Amino acid sequence: MKVYQTKEIRNISILGSASSGKTTLSESLLLAGGVIERKGNVESKSSISDYRPIEHERLNSVKSTVLYSFFEDYKINIIDSPGFDDFAGEAISAMRVTDVSLMVLNSHNAIEVGTEIFWRHAMNYGQPLIFVANQLDHEKAEFDELVAKSKEIFGNKLVTIQYPLNQGSDFDSIIDVLKMKMFKFPKGGGDAEILPIPDSEKDKAEELQNELVEAAAENDEELMELFFDKGTLDEDEMRKGIRLGLMKRDLFPILCTSAKNDIGTKRLMEFITKVVPSPDDANAETLANGDELPIDSAKAKSAYVFKVSYEEHLGEVVFFKVITGEIAEGDEMENIQSQTKEKLSQLYLIAGKNREKVEKLVAGDIGATIKMKNTKINSSLNEKGADLDIKKTVFPEPKYTISVKAVNSTDDEKLGGILNKMAQEDSTFHFYYSTELKQMVIQGQGELHINIAKWHINKEHKIEIEFFPTKIPYRETITKESKKDFRHKKQSGGSGQFGEVYLMIEPYQEKKPDPPKDQYNIRGKEVIELPWGGKLVFYNAIVGGVIDTRYLPAILKGIMEKMEEGPLTGSYARDIRVVVYDGKMHPVDSNEISFKIAGRTAFKAAFKAANPKLLEPIYEIEVIVPEEKMGDVMTDLQGRRSIILGMEGEGVYQKIKAKVPLADLNKYSTALSSLTNGRGTYSMKFDGYEKVPPEIQQQLLKDYEASQEEE
């Protein structure tokens, strides 16, 4: 296969709702480019994008699919993304390595939920967009209504490049106001006949072209001067203005297709090759230190890994974009993250499950390799000495958490390996074993995301699993001072056990002075930063040698054991100061175990006498909802013990900021989707710990006591 140079490459991703026809458009683009000889379709499970078993069962995409096509002398890399927010990580990684995204619109369903969601993702990640009004052959297609609604939601920067002449079941003609021509397509699609615009459409076409000319001119001073001088711009000048506006996200072109009937596809490809910039003319890559790294084939070799997939018969496939230089088959590269060498023994162009072997890829191109040892998503690959650490993609934090275990305990180890592999493929899927909660925890973007994971584990790996609510990681602390002592004495023949400890505990607070000298003779202080947050400050105030200093570490160890399994509910304890100020020992029977037990028991008694409180994790959330759903969402949040921090408008949406206890966020993604018909989204981040209300604490204590009795 020809080696395409950077100027001959265009990188696009495809976004949109699940029913907009993204996969069908991908098929049409590949057919037009000669990559496939006949189109597949989702319904017959023959599409090149949705080739995975789960996609055949669901009849929609759950993974992004890397593809490519050709138009004239250009290669177009295409990444077809899923249309559900639960799989947003796939779309985000696709946008990361493409210069422009096609936002596919369903012309008979106005603006769908997925369109709004992926618009927000594109804006958050700074992605330029071309809107594609698809399915114009549908009998209920309403292009003008679609454009009006799009401008209402997405703003007036949307500019019509094309409009349908006869939308509906007889759709075969498009008016192109950039070229000021009519494209009439034969039945069944194919090459269009290019005709003059009918007289009946000239006024409308000229009005839309004037709007396009003005929008294009606004993006460049030179073009604006030409516009003032001539009163118009020619086609090349308009293309330049569209390109500039597109890349600054000050202009969003709208084009027309019926991907099902191959109408408008080649014209869309021509627009992509003539308007979308080549990788070296698009935005530069960014390094981890913030420096810019232009795409340049003359520089040292580097590549960025954006996707990893496990494919049958191939194993792990690593997808990458060449950032600088030219990468050839057999090259040895260094992984900056793992500090290991990797050999690119084979290079491929990938189109779904099809692959084409190539000898070389140049800067800006997208390809794949196999049999890498230590290279994962977000890895930077360099030739020796380049040392280019490419900025990592930031993926959304998890929004849905649940615990899992294998029905058959003999599958536990195998399950861990499967979860690890799934996390390597999907940067928004997380798992870990919580020693605190004694649960295997998995996290994702929503209930659908997690259910798809369960499908893979059940169907592909033949392991039955069960889901359980994840326990809340409460913390325990105290609110007042308390003194207790305990004597541990055990005699059973021979040497016995003896240790007696007197201690005082009190709440830890930043900058609080040490205990007063008139009460305690402080001889030593140890500040312990607890792994689970907070501190333990341990004071040695022993005088007169009543306890040998060699036993103090044992006392501390006993206290730490009880901190790790708090006296109230077995949760971690935090933010406590302990003063060991007196005690007794025996010249024969005292030993470390005796003082560990005495210290632990005295601490437990003092803790329970110090007005102990449970703390619960609080999360700050941002909820974006349609304005008309504000009331329902606010009511629901108030029922979740939330504190509303503020609200602000975001177009036709409202953003609500609130603090909510984690215990009340269980399945919130599902509830929010139900309240907003799928249009609401949210993000969450840990804020801190706050005291549990008394009535809830009382119930939690009862539940814990009951569970202990059962055990």
Coordinates of C-alpha atoms in Angstrom, one line a residue, residues 1 37 51 95 132 179 219 271 317 359 368 389 395-396 402 427 443 487 490 557 606 623 632 637 647 681 687 706:
M1 CA 0.0 0.0 0.0
E37 CA -16.7 -4.0 -2.0
Y51 CA -18.3 -6.7 14.5
M95 CA -11.3 12.9 19.7
V132 CA -24.0 15.9 9.2
K179 CA -20.3 25.3 -4.8
N219 CA -12.5 34.4 10.7
F271 CA -15.4 18.6 1.9
V317 CA -3.8 -4.8 19.5
E359 CA 5.8 -1.1 6.1
A368 CA -1.7 -0.5 15.0
D389 CA 6.3 12.5 27.2
F395 CA -11.0 10.6 31.1
P396 CA -14.2 11.2 33.1
I402 CA -20.9 -1.7 42.6
S427 CA -9.9 3.9 30.7
Q443 CA -16.7 1.4 38.7
R487 CA -4.5 -4.2 82.9
K490 CA -2.6 -13.8 82.1
K557 CA 0.7 -1.1 67.4
A606 CA -11.4 5.5 75.9
V623 CA -25.4 18.1 37.4
D632 CA -37.6 17.4 39.4
L637 CA -31.3 16.0 45.3
M647 CA -26.9 27.1 39.9
T681 CA -25.4 14.2 33.0
D687 CA -14.9 16.6 48.8
A706 CA -26.6 -7.2 64.1

